[in-house]
Amino acid sequence: MFDLYPLSYDGRMIVITTLFRVLFPIITLLVVAGLFFAFRTKSQKSIKITKITLASILLFLYIFKAIFWILRIITISETKTFSAQYITKAFGLDIPSFLILLSSIVLYISAFSNKPNKFMEFLKFTMLGVGLPSAMISLFTLDIIDIYDNYFHVLNIIAMLFNLLLIFIPLYLIKIKEIVPSLDKYWYAISGYICLTSICMSLSLIIREGNLSEMTYSKILRKIGIQISFPWHLLIIIPCFLLISFAIFYAITFVYKRIMKKNNDDSQEENKLEAQKRNEFFDLYAFATKSICCMQGFLILIILSAIIRNPLGSIWGIFCLIPLVMTIFCLLAVFEMEKQADLNDEHIFDKGNKQAKKIIAFTMIGDIFFGLSFLKQIKNERESIIERKQREEKRRLKEQKKKEEQNIKSNQ
C-alpha cells in the first residue's frame, strides 16, 4: 500500500503481496485483541469517553478520506477540478461507508443515553452481524497496488483503519455488555443487511457509479475468473456473505456463552418461568414475521434490479427501496408482537383493539400475504377465546345450578 513501484522490476512484488495478505490480517486481529483487553470498562465515565473517542475517530477518518479523494481527483483529472460525478468516490455511498456512519451514530447515542431501545439493539446487531464480517472479509482481500500515487496509498491506510475499528467496536460493546450475542438475534443482522443493500442497490441503479462496486459487479468473483452479469452474481454473493457472517456470529456467541456460562446457569430457571408467561400466539407469529423479514428482501431486490437495470442509470432504481420499506414494517410488527407476547393480554384479540390494528397494519405493509394470513388467524383466535369463555360460563352456570339444587335438598 506504499510506493513499491521499483520492487516490481525484479519480481519481488508477488512475494511482498503474499506476505502482506497473510501478515496484515493477523497483525490487525492481534491489535484488535490487544485493544479489547486494554480498554477499561469499570467506570461509566471511562466507557462514555471511549465511545465518544471511537465515534469521533470514525467521523474524522471519514471526512479525512473524502478530502483526500477530492485532492486526488483534482490532481489526476484532466480539468484539475472536482465535479459532481465524483461525489460517490469521495463520500463512499456503499455498504462500508454506511456501516461507518451507523457505528458513529450508535456510539454517540449510547454514550449519552443507555436506555433499552429496540432500534438501537437492531443497529448494534447490524454492526456485529454485518460490519464485523464485512471488515474481516476486506482484511483478507486487500491488494498492494503498484502505483505511484501517494494520495491513493493514504486512502488505503484509512481503509485499513476503518476495518480495524469496524471489527473492534462491536467486540467492545460485547465487553461492556451492551450487546449480548445470541443466535435468536441473528435475524436483526440479516434485516440490517437487507436495508443497507436496498439503499446501495437503489443508488447503484440511479447513479450507475463504479464506487458502488459490490452492487454492480463482484470484484472477488472477477478475481477468481467468474463472470456473472448484474444482478445475478448477487445470488452467489449474498448467500456466501450471510454464511460467513453466521459462522462468525455463531463463534462469537459460542465463546461468549462459554465465558458467561456460570451467570447463564443461574438465570436459566428465571428465563424458563418468564418464557411460560409469554403469549404463544405472538411468539409464533413473531417468528414467522422474522422469517419473512429475512427471506423476502433479497429475492425482491434481485427481481427488481433485473427488471429496471440500465447501464446509463435509471430513476426507476428508487423501486429498490421497496424491500427496505417492507423490512422496516416487518421489524415494527415483530417489535409489537414481542411486546404483546410479554404482556400476555387476551384483550388484544378483542374486536377493534388498537394494538391489534397496529400490528395488522404493519404486517400488511411489510408483507400483504402474511398480513392477510395473520388477520385470518387473529379472527380465529378471537372466536376460539369467545367459545372458551362461553364454555366456561356454561360450566359456571351448571355448577351454580347444581349448588342451588343441593342447597334446596339440604333445606328440606
Short mmCIF file of C-alpha atoms in Angstrom, two decimals:
data_model
loop_
_atom_site.label_atom_id
_atom_site.label_comp_id
_atom_site.label_asym_id
_atom_site.label_seq_id
_atom_site.Cartn_x
_atom_site.Cartn_y
_atom_site.Cartn_z
CA MET A 1 0.00 0.00 0.00
CA PHE A 2 3.07 2.21 -0.22
CA ASP A 3 5.26 3.28 -3.11
CA LEU A 4 6.54 -0.15 -4.15
CA TYR A 5 6.99 0.67 -7.82
CA PRO A 6 10.79 -0.04 -8.01
CA LEU A 7 10.31 -3.51 -6.50
CA SER A 8 8.19 -4.74 -9.39
CA TYR A 9 11.21 -4.83 -11.71
CA ASP A 10 12.93 -7.77 -10.04
CA GLY A 11 9.77 -9.81 -9.35
CA ARG A 12 9.66 -9.20 -5.62
CA MET A 13 6.16 -7.67 -5.83
CA ILE A 14 4.46 -11.09 -5.71
CA VAL A 15 6.36 -12.07 -2.54
CA ILE A 16 5.54 -8.79 -0.82
CA THR A 17 1.85 -9.04 -1.84
CA THR A 18 1.63 -12.59 -0.44
CA LEU A 19 3.33 -11.61 2.83
CA PHE A 20 1.07 -8.58 3.14
CA ARG A 21 -2.13 -10.63 2.59
CA VAL A 22 -1.06 -13.16 5.22
CA LEU A 23 0.54 -10.94 7.84
CA PHE A 24 -1.69 -7.87 7.73
CA PRO A 25 -4.93 -9.65 8.79
CA ILE A 26 -3.06 -11.45 11.59
CA ILE A 27 -1.48 -8.20 12.84
CA THR A 28 -4.84 -6.40 12.67
CA LEU A 29 -6.60 -9.12 14.67
CA LEU A 30 -3.80 -9.09 17.25
CA VAL A 31 -4.17 -5.30 17.58
CA VAL A 32 -7.94 -5.70 18.00
CA ALA A 33 -7.36 -8.35 20.69
CA GLY A 34 -4.88 -6.06 22.44
CA LEU A 35 -7.31 -3.12 22.40
CA PHE A 36 -10.12 -5.40 23.62
CA PHE A 37 -8.18 -6.35 26.75
CA ALA A 38 -6.57 -2.94 27.24
CA PHE A 39 -9.69 -0.75 27.25
CA ARG A 40 -11.11 -0.17 30.72
CA THR A 41 -14.78 -0.89 31.41
CA LYS A 42 -15.08 -0.44 35.18
CA SER A 43 -16.46 3.10 35.27
CA GLN A 44 -19.30 4.59 33.24
CA LYS A 45 -17.20 7.71 32.70
CA SER A 46 -14.38 5.76 31.01
CA ILE A 47 -16.91 3.92 28.83
CA LYS A 48 -18.53 7.22 27.79
CA ILE A 49 -15.14 8.77 26.93
CA THR A 50 -14.14 5.66 24.94
CA LYS A 51 -17.38 5.71 22.93
CA ILE A 52 -17.09 9.41 22.11
CA THR A 53 -13.42 8.97 21.16
CA LEU A 54 -14.11 5.99 18.87
CA ALA A 55 -17.07 7.75 17.21
CA SER A 56 -15.01 10.91 16.69
CA ILE A 57 -12.13 8.91 15.16
CA LEU A 58 -14.56 7.23 12.74
CA LEU A 59 -16.06 10.54 11.64
CA PHE A 60 -12.65 12.23 11.41
CA LEU A 61 -11.34 9.39 9.19
CA TYR A 62 -14.50 9.53 7.05
CA ILE A 63 -14.11 13.29 6.46
CA PHE A 64 -10.32 12.93 6.02
CA LYS A 65 -10.93 10.20 3.40
CA ALA A 66 -13.38 12.43 1.50
CA ILE A 67 -10.88 15.34 1.49
CA PHE A 68 -8.09 13.08 0.18
CA TRP A 69 -10.36 11.68 -2.54
CA ILE A 70 -11.18 15.22 -3.67
CA LEU A 71 -7.46 16.16 -3.67
CA ARG A 72 -6.58 13.02 -5.62
CA ILE A 73 -9.31 13.59 -8.22
CA ILE A 74 -8.26 17.23 -8.70
CA THR A 75 -4.64 16.07 -9.14
CA ILE A 76 -5.26 13.29 -11.67
CA SER A 77 -8.24 14.68 -13.64
CA GLU A 78 -7.63 16.46 -16.94
CA THR A 79 -9.58 19.56 -15.92
CA LYS A 80 -7.93 19.68 -12.45
CA THR A 81 -11.38 20.25 -10.91
CA PHE A 82 -13.85 18.29 -8.77
CA SER A 83 -17.20 17.59 -10.43
CA ALA A 84 -20.47 16.08 -9.14
CA GLN A 85 -19.81 12.73 -10.85
CA TYR A 86 -17.03 12.06 -8.32
CA ILE A 87 -19.24 12.53 -5.23
CA THR A 88 -19.75 8.77 -4.81
CA LYS A 89 -15.98 8.24 -4.87
CA ALA A 90 -15.37 10.95 -2.30
CA PHE A 91 -18.11 10.01 0.17
CA GLY A 92 -18.41 6.27 -0.46
CA LEU A 93 -22.18 5.71 -0.53
CA ASP A 94 -21.51 1.97 -0.30
CA ILE A 95 -22.14 -0.56 2.48
CA PRO A 96 -18.81 0.06 4.35
CA SER A 97 -19.49 3.84 4.36
CA PHE A 98 -22.99 3.37 5.75
CA LEU A 99 -21.62 0.99 8.40
CA ILE A 100 -19.06 3.61 9.45
CA LEU A 101 -21.75 6.29 9.82
CA LEU A 102 -24.08 3.81 11.57
CA SER A 103 -21.34 2.88 14.07
CA SER A 104 -20.64 6.55 14.80
CA ILE A 105 -24.33 7.25 15.43
CA VAL A 106 -24.68 4.22 17.73
CA LEU A 107 -21.61 5.19 19.77
CA TYR A 108 -22.67 8.82 20.18
CA ILE A 109 -26.27 7.98 21.14
CA SER A 110 -25.32 5.18 23.55
CA ALA A 111 -22.65 7.42 25.14
CA PHE A 112 -25.30 9.92 26.26
CA SER A 113 -28.33 7.62 26.65
CA ASN A 114 -28.24 3.94 27.56
CA LYS A 115 -31.98 3.27 27.88
CA PRO A 116 -33.24 -0.05 26.42
CA ASN A 117 -34.24 0.63 22.84
CA LYS A 118 -35.25 -1.87 20.14
CA PHE A 119 -33.99 0.35 17.33
CA MET A 120 -30.56 0.72 18.94
CA GLU A 121 -30.45 -3.03 19.55
CA PHE A 122 -31.17 -3.58 15.85
CA LEU A 123 -28.34 -1.21 14.85
CA LYS A 124 -25.89 -2.84 17.28
CA PHE A 125 -26.61 -6.33 15.93
CA THR A 126 -26.23 -4.98 12.39
CA MET A 127 -22.76 -3.75 13.43
CA LEU A 128 -21.95 -7.20 14.83
CA GLY A 129 -23.54 -9.33 12.10
CA VAL A 130 -22.74 -7.17 9.05
CA GLY A 131 -19.97 -4.68 9.91
CA LEU A 132 -17.62 -7.11 11.64
CA PRO A 133 -17.70 -9.90 8.98
CA SER A 134 -17.61 -7.32 6.16
CA ALA A 135 -14.45 -5.79 7.67
CA MET A 136 -12.86 -9.21 8.17
CA ILE A 137 -13.52 -10.18 4.55
CA SER A 138 -11.96 -6.87 3.46
CA LEU A 139 -8.84 -7.68 5.51
CA PHE A 140 -8.25 -10.86 3.54
CA THR A 141 -8.95 -9.32 0.11
CA LEU A 142 -6.68 -6.26 0.24
CA ASP A 143 -4.21 -5.71 -2.59
CA ILE A 144 -0.88 -3.97 -2.88
CA ILE A 145 -1.34 -1.74 -5.90
CA ASP A 146 1.78 -0.96 -7.88
CA ILE A 147 1.03 2.71 -8.47
CA TYR A 148 2.94 5.92 -7.89
CA ASP A 149 0.09 7.82 -6.22
CA ASN A 150 0.62 8.95 -2.64
CA TYR A 151 -3.00 10.06 -2.23
CA PHE A 152 -4.18 6.56 -3.16
CA HIS A 153 -1.89 4.96 -0.57
CA VAL A 154 -3.22 7.30 2.15
CA LEU A 155 -6.76 6.22 1.24
CA ASN A 156 -5.71 2.56 1.56
CA ILE A 157 -4.27 3.20 5.03
CA ILE A 158 -7.54 4.87 6.07
CA ALA A 159 -9.48 1.84 4.73
CA MET A 160 -7.29 -0.43 6.89
CA LEU A 161 -8.06 1.66 9.98
CA PHE A 162 -11.78 1.52 9.17
CA ASN A 163 -11.59 -2.28 9.02
CA LEU A 164 -9.81 -2.39 12.37
CA LEU A 165 -12.45 -0.16 14.03
CA LEU A 166 -15.43 -1.96 12.47
CA ILE A 167 -14.08 -5.21 13.99
CA PHE A 168 -13.17 -3.71 17.35
CA ILE A 169 -16.27 -1.58 18.12
CA PRO A 170 -18.90 -4.39 18.25
CA LEU A 171 -16.49 -6.53 20.30
CA TYR A 172 -16.03 -3.63 22.72
CA LEU A 173 -19.84 -3.30 23.04
CA ILE A 174 -19.92 -7.04 23.87
CA LYS A 175 -17.26 -6.48 26.52
CA ILE A 176 -19.32 -3.75 28.23
CA LYS A 177 -22.45 -5.99 27.82
CA GLU A 178 -24.37 -3.62 25.57
CA ILE A 179 -24.51 -6.43 23.04
CA VAL A 180 -25.37 -9.89 24.34
CA PRO A 181 -24.63 -12.30 21.45
CA SER A 182 -27.48 -14.71 20.80
CA LEU A 183 -28.39 -16.71 17.72
CA ASP A 184 -32.02 -15.66 18.32
CA LYS A 185 -30.94 -12.12 17.36
CA TYR A 186 -29.08 -13.03 14.16
CA TRP A 187 -32.15 -12.13 12.11
CA TYR A 188 -31.52 -8.49 13.12
CA ALA A 189 -28.25 -8.67 11.20
CA ILE A 190 -29.94 -10.15 8.12
CA SER A 191 -32.61 -7.44 8.22
CA GLY A 192 -29.90 -4.79 8.58
CA TYR A 193 -28.08 -6.26 5.59
CA ILE A 194 -31.29 -6.10 3.52
CA CYS A 195 -31.76 -2.43 4.47
CA LEU A 196 -28.15 -1.48 3.60
CA THR A 197 -28.21 -3.48 0.36
CA SER A 198 -31.53 -1.87 -0.68
CA ILE A 199 -30.10 1.64 -0.24
CA CYS A 200 -26.87 0.79 -2.08
CA MET A 201 -28.70 -1.05 -4.87
CA SER A 202 -31.01 1.90 -5.38
CA LEU A 203 -28.07 4.33 -5.54
CA SER A 204 -26.22 1.93 -7.84
CA LEU A 205 -29.06 1.82 -10.36
CA ILE A 206 -29.79 5.56 -10.24
CA ILE A 207 -26.19 6.83 -10.30
CA ARG A 208 -24.61 3.80 -12.00
CA GLU A 209 -21.26 4.62 -10.43
CA GLY A 210 -18.40 2.11 -10.12
CA ASN A 211 -17.73 3.00 -6.50
CA LEU A 212 -20.83 1.03 -5.53
CA SER A 213 -18.83 -1.93 -6.76
CA GLU A 214 -20.24 -4.95 -4.93
CA MET A 215 -23.76 -4.00 -6.05
CA THR A 216 -22.98 -3.68 -9.76
CA TYR A 217 -20.22 -6.27 -10.02
CA SER A 218 -18.26 -8.56 -7.72
CA LYS A 219 -14.54 -7.79 -7.51
CA ILE A 220 -13.91 -11.09 -5.71
CA LEU A 221 -15.72 -13.20 -8.34
CA ARG A 222 -13.81 -11.47 -11.13
CA LYS A 223 -10.51 -12.21 -9.40
CA ILE A 224 -11.24 -15.94 -9.48
CA GLY A 225 -12.41 -15.76 -13.10
CA ILE A 226 -16.17 -15.96 -12.66
CA GLN A 227 -18.07 -13.51 -14.87
CA ILE A 228 -21.76 -13.19 -13.95
CA SER A 229 -23.77 -10.19 -15.10
CA PHE A 230 -25.61 -7.86 -12.74
CA PRO A 231 -27.68 -8.66 -10.68
CA TRP A 232 -27.41 -12.47 -10.90
CA HIS A 233 -23.98 -12.51 -9.22
CA LEU A 234 -25.85 -11.42 -6.07
CA LEU A 235 -27.35 -14.92 -5.91
CA ILE A 236 -23.81 -16.04 -5.05
CA ILE A 237 -22.52 -13.01 -3.11
CA ILE A 238 -25.44 -12.64 -0.68
CA PRO A 239 -25.69 -16.32 0.47
CA CYS A 240 -21.89 -16.56 0.77
CA PHE A 241 -21.66 -13.39 2.83
CA LEU A 242 -24.55 -14.49 5.09
CA LEU A 243 -22.90 -17.90 5.56
CA ILE A 244 -19.59 -16.29 6.60
CA SER A 245 -21.46 -13.78 8.75
CA PHE A 246 -23.40 -16.55 10.51
CA ALA A 247 -20.20 -18.55 11.14
CA ILE A 248 -18.52 -15.53 12.78
CA PHE A 249 -21.70 -14.66 14.69
CA TYR A 250 -22.02 -18.25 15.92
CA ALA A 251 -18.33 -18.35 17.00
CA ILE A 252 -18.72 -15.11 18.99
CA THR A 253 -21.95 -16.36 20.58
CA PHE A 254 -20.32 -19.69 21.48
CA VAL A 255 -17.27 -18.03 23.09
CA TYR A 256 -19.44 -15.50 24.94
CA LYS A 257 -21.70 -18.21 26.35
CA ARG A 258 -18.69 -20.24 27.45
CA ILE A 259 -17.26 -17.25 29.30
CA MET A 260 -20.62 -16.29 30.80
CA LYS A 261 -21.75 -19.90 31.46
CA LYS A 262 -21.97 -19.53 35.22
CA ASN A 263 -24.19 -16.43 35.05
CA ASN A 264 -26.37 -18.03 32.37
CA ASP A 265 -26.88 -21.15 34.51
CA ASP A 266 -28.00 -19.03 37.46
CA SER A 267 -30.62 -17.18 35.43
CA GLN A 268 -31.79 -20.18 33.36
CA GLU A 269 -34.67 -21.08 35.68
CA GLU A 270 -35.85 -17.46 35.77
CA ASN A 271 -35.85 -17.33 31.97
CA LYS A 272 -37.91 -20.54 31.80
CA LEU A 273 -40.51 -19.07 34.16
CA GLU A 274 -40.63 -15.86 32.11
CA ALA A 275 -40.99 -17.86 28.89
CA GLN A 276 -44.01 -19.68 30.31
CA LYS A 277 -45.80 -16.38 30.86
CA ARG A 278 -45.42 -15.32 27.24
CA ASN A 279 -48.29 -15.42 24.78
CA GLU A 280 -47.56 -18.34 22.45
CA PHE A 281 -49.68 -16.89 19.63
CA PHE A 282 -47.50 -13.79 19.24
CA ASP A 283 -44.29 -15.77 19.78
CA LEU A 284 -45.24 -17.98 16.84
CA TYR A 285 -46.22 -15.11 14.59
CA ALA A 286 -43.17 -13.05 15.56
CA PHE A 287 -41.06 -16.00 14.41
CA ALA A 288 -42.97 -16.18 11.11
CA THR A 289 -42.57 -12.43 10.55
CA LYS A 290 -38.82 -12.66 11.27
CA SER A 291 -38.53 -15.41 8.65
CA ILE A 292 -40.37 -13.32 6.06
CA CYS A 293 -38.29 -10.28 7.03
CA CYS A 294 -35.13 -12.28 6.34
CA MET A 295 -36.19 -14.09 3.14
CA GLN A 296 -38.31 -11.73 1.08
CA GLY A 297 -35.99 -8.72 0.89
CA PHE A 298 -33.13 -10.17 -1.16
CA LEU A 299 -35.42 -12.02 -3.58
CA ILE A 300 -37.48 -8.89 -4.33
CA LEU A 301 -34.29 -6.83 -4.60
CA ILE A 302 -32.76 -9.12 -7.23
CA ILE A 303 -36.03 -9.35 -9.20
CA LEU A 304 -36.47 -5.56 -9.19
CA SER A 305 -32.87 -4.86 -10.18
CA ALA A 306 -33.14 -7.39 -13.04
CA ILE A 307 -36.24 -5.60 -14.35
CA ILE A 308 -35.08 -1.98 -14.07
CA ARG A 309 -31.32 -2.20 -14.69
CA ASN A 310 -29.94 0.37 -17.08
CA PRO A 311 -26.25 0.87 -17.92
CA LEU A 312 -26.77 4.65 -18.18
CA GLY A 313 -28.55 4.91 -14.84
CA SER A 314 -32.29 4.97 -14.18
CA ILE A 315 -34.57 6.79 -11.75
CA TRP A 316 -36.52 3.52 -11.54
CA GLY A 317 -33.77 2.38 -9.18
CA ILE A 318 -35.82 4.07 -6.46
CA PHE A 319 -38.05 0.96 -6.52
CA CYS A 320 -35.19 -0.99 -4.97
CA LEU A 321 -36.12 0.80 -1.73
CA ILE A 322 -39.32 -1.32 -1.60
CA PRO A 323 -37.56 -4.18 0.30
CA LEU A 324 -36.19 -1.56 2.72
CA VAL A 325 -39.73 -0.30 3.49
CA MET A 326 -41.10 -3.84 3.74
CA THR A 327 -38.29 -4.89 6.10
CA ILE A 328 -38.80 -1.84 8.34
CA PHE A 329 -42.53 -2.57 8.71
CA CYS A 330 -41.83 -6.27 9.35
CA LEU A 331 -39.42 -5.14 12.11
CA LEU A 332 -42.09 -2.87 13.62
CA ALA A 333 -44.59 -5.75 13.51
CA VAL A 334 -42.14 -8.07 15.30
CA PHE A 335 -41.36 -5.46 17.98
CA GLU A 336 -45.09 -5.01 18.67
CA MET A 337 -45.70 -8.77 18.71
CA GLU A 338 -42.86 -9.34 21.17
CA LYS A 339 -44.26 -6.61 23.39
CA GLN A 340 -47.71 -8.23 23.35
CA ALA A 341 -46.16 -11.65 23.99
CA ASP A 342 -44.60 -10.24 27.17
CA LEU A 343 -47.86 -8.58 28.26
CA ASN A 344 -49.85 -11.77 27.58
CA ASP A 345 -53.08 -9.77 27.42
CA GLU A 346 -56.03 -11.56 25.78
CA HIS A 347 -57.83 -8.26 25.23
CA ILE A 348 -55.66 -7.70 22.17
CA PHE A 349 -57.88 -10.25 20.38
CA ASP A 350 -61.00 -8.17 21.09
CA LYS A 351 -62.69 -6.68 18.05
CA GLY A 352 -61.40 -3.18 17.28
CA ASN A 353 -58.40 -3.38 19.65
CA LYS A 354 -55.98 -0.56 18.74
CA GLN A 355 -52.82 -2.60 19.35
CA ALA A 356 -54.11 -5.43 17.13
CA LYS A 357 -54.93 -2.91 14.37
CA LYS A 358 -51.41 -1.51 14.67
CA ILE A 359 -49.79 -4.94 14.27
CA ILE A 360 -52.10 -5.86 11.37
CA ALA A 361 -51.24 -2.57 9.60
CA PHE A 362 -47.50 -3.24 10.00
CA THR A 363 -47.78 -6.84 8.74
CA MET A 364 -49.92 -5.77 5.76
CA ILE A 365 -47.37 -3.17 4.65
CA GLY A 366 -44.45 -5.49 5.38
CA ASP A 367 -45.96 -8.43 3.50
CA ILE A 368 -49.58 -8.33 2.39
CA PHE A 369 -49.86 -12.13 2.02
CA PHE A 370 -48.61 -12.73 5.53
CA GLY A 371 -50.80 -9.82 6.70
CA LEU A 372 -53.95 -11.49 5.31
CA SER A 373 -52.95 -14.81 6.91
CA PHE A 374 -52.29 -13.04 10.21
CA LEU A 375 -55.65 -11.22 10.02
CA LYS A 376 -57.49 -14.50 9.44
CA GLN A 377 -55.68 -16.24 12.29
CA ILE A 378 -56.26 -13.38 14.74
CA LYS A 379 -60.00 -13.65 13.96
CA ASN A 380 -59.86 -17.41 14.56
CA GLU A 381 -58.08 -16.76 17.87
CA ARG A 382 -60.76 -14.23 18.84
CA GLU A 383 -63.54 -16.73 18.05
CA SER A 384 -61.80 -19.52 19.98
CA ILE A 385 -61.45 -17.21 23.03
CA ILE A 386 -65.16 -16.33 22.81
CA GLU A 387 -66.04 -20.03 22.54
CA ARG A 388 -63.82 -20.85 25.54
CA LYS A 389 -65.45 -18.10 27.59
CA GLN A 390 -68.89 -19.38 26.62
CA ARG A 391 -67.95 -22.91 27.68
CA GLU A 392 -66.58 -21.59 30.96
CA GLU A 393 -69.78 -19.58 31.52
CA LYS A 394 -71.94 -22.66 30.81
CA ARG A 395 -69.81 -24.70 33.21
CA ARG A 396 -70.13 -21.99 35.86
CA LEU A 397 -73.92 -21.81 35.43
CA LYS A 398 -74.16 -25.59 35.56
CA GLU A 399 -72.13 -25.74 38.79
CA GLN A 400 -74.17 -22.87 40.25
CA LYS A 401 -77.43 -24.67 39.43
CA LYS A 402 -76.07 -27.86 40.97
CA LYS A 403 -75.17 -26.00 44.17
CA GLU A 404 -78.62 -24.42 44.33
CA GLU A 405 -80.25 -27.83 43.97
CA GLN A 406 -78.05 -29.19 46.75
CA ASN A 407 -78.97 -26.24 48.98
CA ILE A 408 -82.70 -26.86 48.34
CA LYS A 409 -82.30 -30.54 49.22
CA SER A 410 -80.35 -29.73 52.37
CA ASN A 411 -83.03 -27.19 53.45
CA GLN A 412 -85.76 -29.78 53.00
#
